Amino acid sequence: MPEINVALVGYAFMGRAHSNAWRQVPRFFSPRLVPRLKVICGRDRARVEKAAEQLGWEEWATDWREVVGRKDIGIVDVSTPGDTHAEIAIAAARAGKAVLCEKPLANDVRQAKAMLAAVEKAGVPHMLCHNYRRAPAVMLARELVASGKLGRIRHYRGTYLQDWPVDPELPLYWRFRREKAGSGALGDILSHSLDLGRFVLGSEVTEVAAALETFVKRRPLPEDPARKGRVTVDDAALALVRFANGAVGSIEGTRFATGRQNYNRFEVNGSRGSVAFNMERMNELEYFSRDDDVKTQGFRQIMATEPEHAYCGAWWPAGHIIGYEHTFTHTVYDFLEAVASGRPVKPDFEDGVRNQLVLEAISKAARTRRWLKVAPLSN
Ligand SMILES: NC(=O)c1ccc[n+]([C@@H]2O[C@H](COP(=O)([O-])OP(=O)(O)OC[C@H]3O[C@@H](n4cnc5c(N)ncnc54)[C@H](O)[C@@H]3O)[C@@H](O)[C@H]2O)c1
């Protein structure tokens, strides 16, 4: 199989998750392009060198600008904080590279639209890493909705709950700073619940009402813990939403749900049935059907691990469960297939702009305490 050289920018949390995905994908799938882990970038020389060795990259670099322009690079993978996405992705697109970018696509709509315009102008493949779409049980939920088995969809209820920053002594690192992260729980985790809603329902959010809250307003400065700095993002974001298909929904992202670590759950209720998914039990899908015999009716637990379920045939025998990291392997597999075939793949930068338009509407609705229409893509 022909190879394609990958350059990864960022070597921490997502850097490790993406490295694992690029490494694993040809071992379990048969992509038409085999990724070569060519170069990993970061700013700290010693740490990026160590990351290259540990994560299996051939080379390391401290300036992403040199790397994205290299002739031998085919794919640029952006796994850095949100304030850097636009600059890196646009430079990569202009250099003719296929671009995979972490979510949220950018820190605001203007940047996200500039990124979409750049990849479209360059005609390069692009993908947004909303990896939870690629859990087999989530794919099954979407399939059940699309098949009509749930009937007319009335509700989407998405909650993404975490508790890692509950301690007020946790330093003010980039995720608490608007100029770096764009927003807090809103862009970080509510964005996933929103993307899952759009994906599973196959419908766009048209209107929102919302509340944002910052519980811990000041945190110790990382460089001088005796002093404190202001938290400029939300700790919790809650929205009521309307979808174009008539469904109403609630979407919540909070980092202050004590006891919940990665509680990424959604439920869809339709006129004929419901589905429910929880990332903490990601191999399972709960399914209720009103078409079942009334005496034995009830939610059933489907193990989405059969070879017939998306991606599962590539892994283990049925019931031998998969985990968090597999969602990234599925993402890069589909991206490689798109690069090889020239066919588009979802979610792409257009989804990134659409998500960003909703996030911006939520932010504004929370400020003004009113229902707001989501701006159209073309504005
Ligand atoms: N898909 C998911 O489930 C998921 C989960 C977590 C984070 N994310 C997203 O991934 C991105 C990165 O988050 P993370 O949790 O990996 O953050 P992190 O803090 O763990 O890692 C950020 C990395 O970016 C590097 N970096 C920062 N600025 C840079 C620059 N100017 N040039 C080169 N390297 C730079 C840092 O050195 C570090 O290696 C964010 O957009 C975040 O929203 C996605």
PDB file of C-alpha atoms and ligand atoms in Angstrom, residues 8-18 40-44 47-48 51 61-65 78-85 87-88 101-107 128-132 160 162 173-175 180-181 184 187-189 191-192 255 262 264 324 327-328 331, ligand 1:
ATOM      1  CA  LEU A   8       1.208  16.073  14.176  1.00  0.00           C
ATOM      2  CA  VAL A   9       1.190  19.392  16.035  1.00  0.00           C
ATOM      3  CA  GLY A  10       0.773  18.924  19.812  1.00  0.00           C
ATOM      4  CA  TYR A  11       2.081  16.047  21.889  1.00  0.00           C
ATOM      5  CA  ALA A  12       0.030  16.110  25.105  1.00  0.00           C
ATOM      6  CA  PHE A  13      -3.478  14.673  25.673  1.00  0.00           C
ATOM      7  CA  MET A  14      -4.785  14.690  22.089  1.00  0.00           C
ATOM      8  CA  GLY A  15      -1.253  14.306  20.753  1.00  0.00           C
ATOM      9  CA  ARG A  16      -1.029  10.957  22.518  1.00  0.00           C
ATOM     10  CA  ALA A  17      -4.539   9.887  21.469  1.00  0.00           C
ATOM     11  CA  HIS A  18      -3.890  10.776  17.808  1.00  0.00           C
ATOM     12  CA  ILE A  40       5.674  15.569  15.725  1.00  0.00           C
ATOM     13  CA  CYS A  41       5.800  19.254  16.706  1.00  0.00           C
ATOM     14  CA  GLY A  42       5.740  21.094  20.001  1.00  0.00           C
ATOM     15  CA  ARG A  43       7.399  24.161  21.471  1.00  0.00           C
ATOM     16  CA  ASP A  44       9.509  22.534  24.181  1.00  0.00           C
ATOM     17  CA  ARG A  47       9.570  17.311  25.802  1.00  0.00           C
ATOM     18  CA  VAL A  48       8.805  16.980  22.104  1.00  0.00           C
ATOM     19  CA  ALA A  51       7.285  12.456  22.963  1.00  0.00           C
ATOM     20  CA  ALA A  61      10.379  19.774  15.455  1.00  0.00           C
ATOM     21  CA  THR A  62       9.786  22.914  17.517  1.00  0.00           C
ATOM     22  CA  ASP A  63       8.330  25.115  14.764  1.00  0.00           C
ATOM     23  CA  TRP A  64       5.134  23.922  13.080  1.00  0.00           C
ATOM     24  CA  ARG A  65       5.645  26.502  10.280  1.00  0.00           C
ATOM     25  CA  VAL A  78      -3.782  19.878  14.499  1.00  0.00           C
ATOM     26  CA  SER A  79      -3.956  18.802  18.174  1.00  0.00           C
ATOM     27  CA  THR A  80      -3.160  22.074  19.914  1.00  0.00           C
ATOM     28  CA  PRO A  81      -5.326  24.538  21.917  1.00  0.00           C
ATOM     29  CA  GLY A  82      -8.062  26.411  20.012  1.00  0.00           C
ATOM     30  CA  ASP A  83      -6.232  29.724  19.566  1.00  0.00           C
ATOM     31  CA  THR A  84      -3.710  28.033  17.238  1.00  0.00           C
ATOM     32  CA  HIS A  85      -6.087  25.961  15.070  1.00  0.00           C
ATOM     33  CA  GLU A  87      -3.250  29.694  11.852  1.00  0.00           C
ATOM     34  CA  ILE A  88      -1.918  26.137  11.565  1.00  0.00           C
ATOM     35  CA  CYS A 101      -8.241  19.374  13.219  1.00  0.00           C
ATOM     36  CA  GLU A 102      -9.297  18.931  16.819  1.00  0.00           C
ATOM     37  CA  LYS A 103     -12.567  20.393  18.050  1.00  0.00           C
ATOM     38  CA  PRO A 104     -13.889  22.984  18.471  1.00  0.00           C
ATOM     39  CA  LEU A 105     -12.740  23.983  14.992  1.00  0.00           C
ATOM     40  CA  ALA A 106     -11.762  27.456  16.195  1.00  0.00           C
ATOM     41  CA  ASN A 107     -12.349  29.906  19.007  1.00  0.00           C
ATOM     42  CA  LEU A 128     -12.943  17.785  12.322  1.00  0.00           C
ATOM     43  CA  CYS A 129     -12.129  15.403  15.163  1.00  0.00           C
ATOM     44  CA  HIS A 130     -15.486  14.884  16.876  1.00  0.00           C
ATOM     45  CA  ASN A 131     -14.385  11.345  17.603  1.00  0.00           C
ATOM     46  CA  TYR A 132     -17.474  10.319  19.631  1.00  0.00           C
ATOM     47  CA  TYR A 160     -21.474  16.045  29.075  1.00  0.00           C
ATOM     48  CA  GLN A 162     -16.942  16.319  34.192  1.00  0.00           C
ATOM     49  CA  TYR A 173      -3.939  26.999  32.772  1.00  0.00           C
ATOM     50  CA  TRP A 174      -4.972  27.526  29.141  1.00  0.00           C
ATOM     51  CA  ARG A 175      -8.415  25.949  29.433  1.00  0.00           C
ATOM     52  CA  LYS A 180      -6.483  30.524  24.474  1.00  0.00           C
ATOM     53  CA  ALA A 181      -9.573  28.294  24.734  1.00  0.00           C
ATOM     54  CA  GLY A 184     -14.858  26.807  28.825  1.00  0.00           C
ATOM     55  CA  GLY A 187     -16.519  24.773  23.474  1.00  0.00           C
ATOM     56  CA  ASP A 188     -14.753  21.945  25.255  1.00  0.00           C
ATOM     57  CA  ILE A 189     -17.554  19.525  26.081  1.00  0.00           C
ATOM     58  CA  SER A 191     -19.608  21.138  21.675  1.00  0.00           C
ATOM     59  CA  HIS A 192     -19.388  17.315  21.674  1.00  0.00           C
ATOM     60  CA  ARG A 255     -16.948  20.708  34.611  1.00  0.00           C
ATOM     61  CA  ASN A 262     -16.446  11.736  31.391  1.00  0.00           C
ATOM     62  CA  ASN A 264     -21.022  11.987  27.930  1.00  0.00           C
ATOM     63  CA  TYR A 324     -12.001   5.500  24.144  1.00  0.00           C
ATOM     64  CA  THR A 327     -12.922   6.257  18.410  1.00  0.00           C
ATOM     65  CA  PHE A 328      -9.768   8.076  17.264  1.00  0.00           C
ATOM     66  CA  THR A 331     -11.659   8.739  12.803  1.00  0.00           C
TER      67      THR A 331
HETATM   68  N1  LIG B   1     -11.697  15.047  20.677  1.00  0.00           N
HETATM   69  C1  LIG B   1     -11.671  15.062  21.988  1.00  0.00           C
HETATM   70  O1  LIG B   1     -12.332  14.290  22.647  1.00  0.00           O
HETATM   71  C2  LIG B   1     -10.788  16.055  22.700  1.00  0.00           C
HETATM   72  C3  LIG B   1     -10.391  15.838  24.036  1.00  0.00           C
HETATM   73  C4  LIG B   1      -9.524  16.770  24.625  1.00  0.00           C
HETATM   74  C5  LIG B   1      -9.104  17.874  23.920  1.00  0.00           C
HETATM   75  N2  LIG B   1      -9.540  18.070  22.642  1.00  0.00           N
HETATM   76  C6  LIG B   1      -9.088  19.244  21.854  1.00  0.00           C
HETATM   77  O2  LIG B   1      -7.746  19.003  21.443  1.00  0.00           O
HETATM   78  C7  LIG B   1      -7.001  20.217  21.440  1.00  0.00           C
HETATM   79  C8  LIG B   1      -5.792  20.062  22.349  1.00  0.00           C
HETATM   80  O3  LIG B   1      -6.237  19.757  23.666  1.00  0.00           O
HETATM   81  P1  LIG B   1      -5.371  18.851  24.672  1.00  0.00           P
HETATM   82  O4  LIG B   1      -6.311  18.393  25.742  1.00  0.00           O
HETATM   83  O5  LIG B   1      -4.589  17.853  23.916  1.00  0.00           O
HETATM   84  O6  LIG B   1      -4.415  19.966  25.265  1.00  0.00           O
HETATM   85  P2  LIG B   1      -3.027  19.742  26.015  1.00  0.00           P
HETATM   86  O7  LIG B   1      -2.802  20.943  26.850  1.00  0.00           O
HETATM   87  O8  LIG B   1      -3.004  18.409  26.666  1.00  0.00           O
HETATM   88  O9  LIG B   1      -1.988  19.712  24.799  1.00  0.00           O
HETATM   89  C9  LIG B   1      -1.790  20.836  23.964  1.00  0.00           C
HETATM   90  C10 LIG B   1      -0.544  20.600  23.133  1.00  0.00           C
HETATM   91  O10 LIG B   1      -0.407  21.681  22.223  1.00  0.00           O
HETATM   92  C11 LIG B   1       0.948  22.162  22.263  1.00  0.00           C
HETATM   93  N3  LIG B   1       0.952  23.561  21.830  1.00  0.00           N
HETATM   94  C12 LIG B   1       0.307  24.605  22.395  1.00  0.00           C
HETATM   95  N4  LIG B   1       0.537  25.731  21.690  1.00  0.00           N
HETATM   96  C13 LIG B   1       1.356  25.385  20.653  1.00  0.00           C
HETATM   97  C14 LIG B   1       1.949  26.104  19.580  1.00  0.00           C
HETATM   98  N5  LIG B   1       1.757  27.412  19.430  1.00  0.00           N
HETATM   99  N6  LIG B   1       2.744  25.413  18.705  1.00  0.00           N
HETATM  100  C15 LIG B   1       2.936  24.082  18.855  1.00  0.00           C
HETATM  101  N7  LIG B   1       2.402  23.352  19.858  1.00  0.00           N
HETATM  102  C16 LIG B   1       1.614  24.001  20.744  1.00  0.00           C
HETATM  103  C17 LIG B   1       1.344  21.945  23.713  1.00  0.00           C
HETATM  104  O11 LIG B   1       2.732  21.952  23.856  1.00  0.00           O
HETATM  105  C18 LIG B   1       0.731  20.552  23.962  1.00  0.00           C
HETATM  106  O12 LIG B   1       1.565  19.558  23.426  1.00  0.00           O
HETATM  107  C19 LIG B   1      -7.976  21.315  21.870  1.00  0.00           C
HETATM  108  O13 LIG B   1      -8.521  21.909  20.740  1.00  0.00           O
HETATM  109  C20 LIG B   1      -9.053  20.541  22.629  1.00  0.00           C
HETATM  110  O14 LIG B   1     -10.321  21.183  22.615  1.00  0.00           O
HETATM  111  C21 LIG B   1     -10.347  17.172  22.030  1.00  0.00           C
END
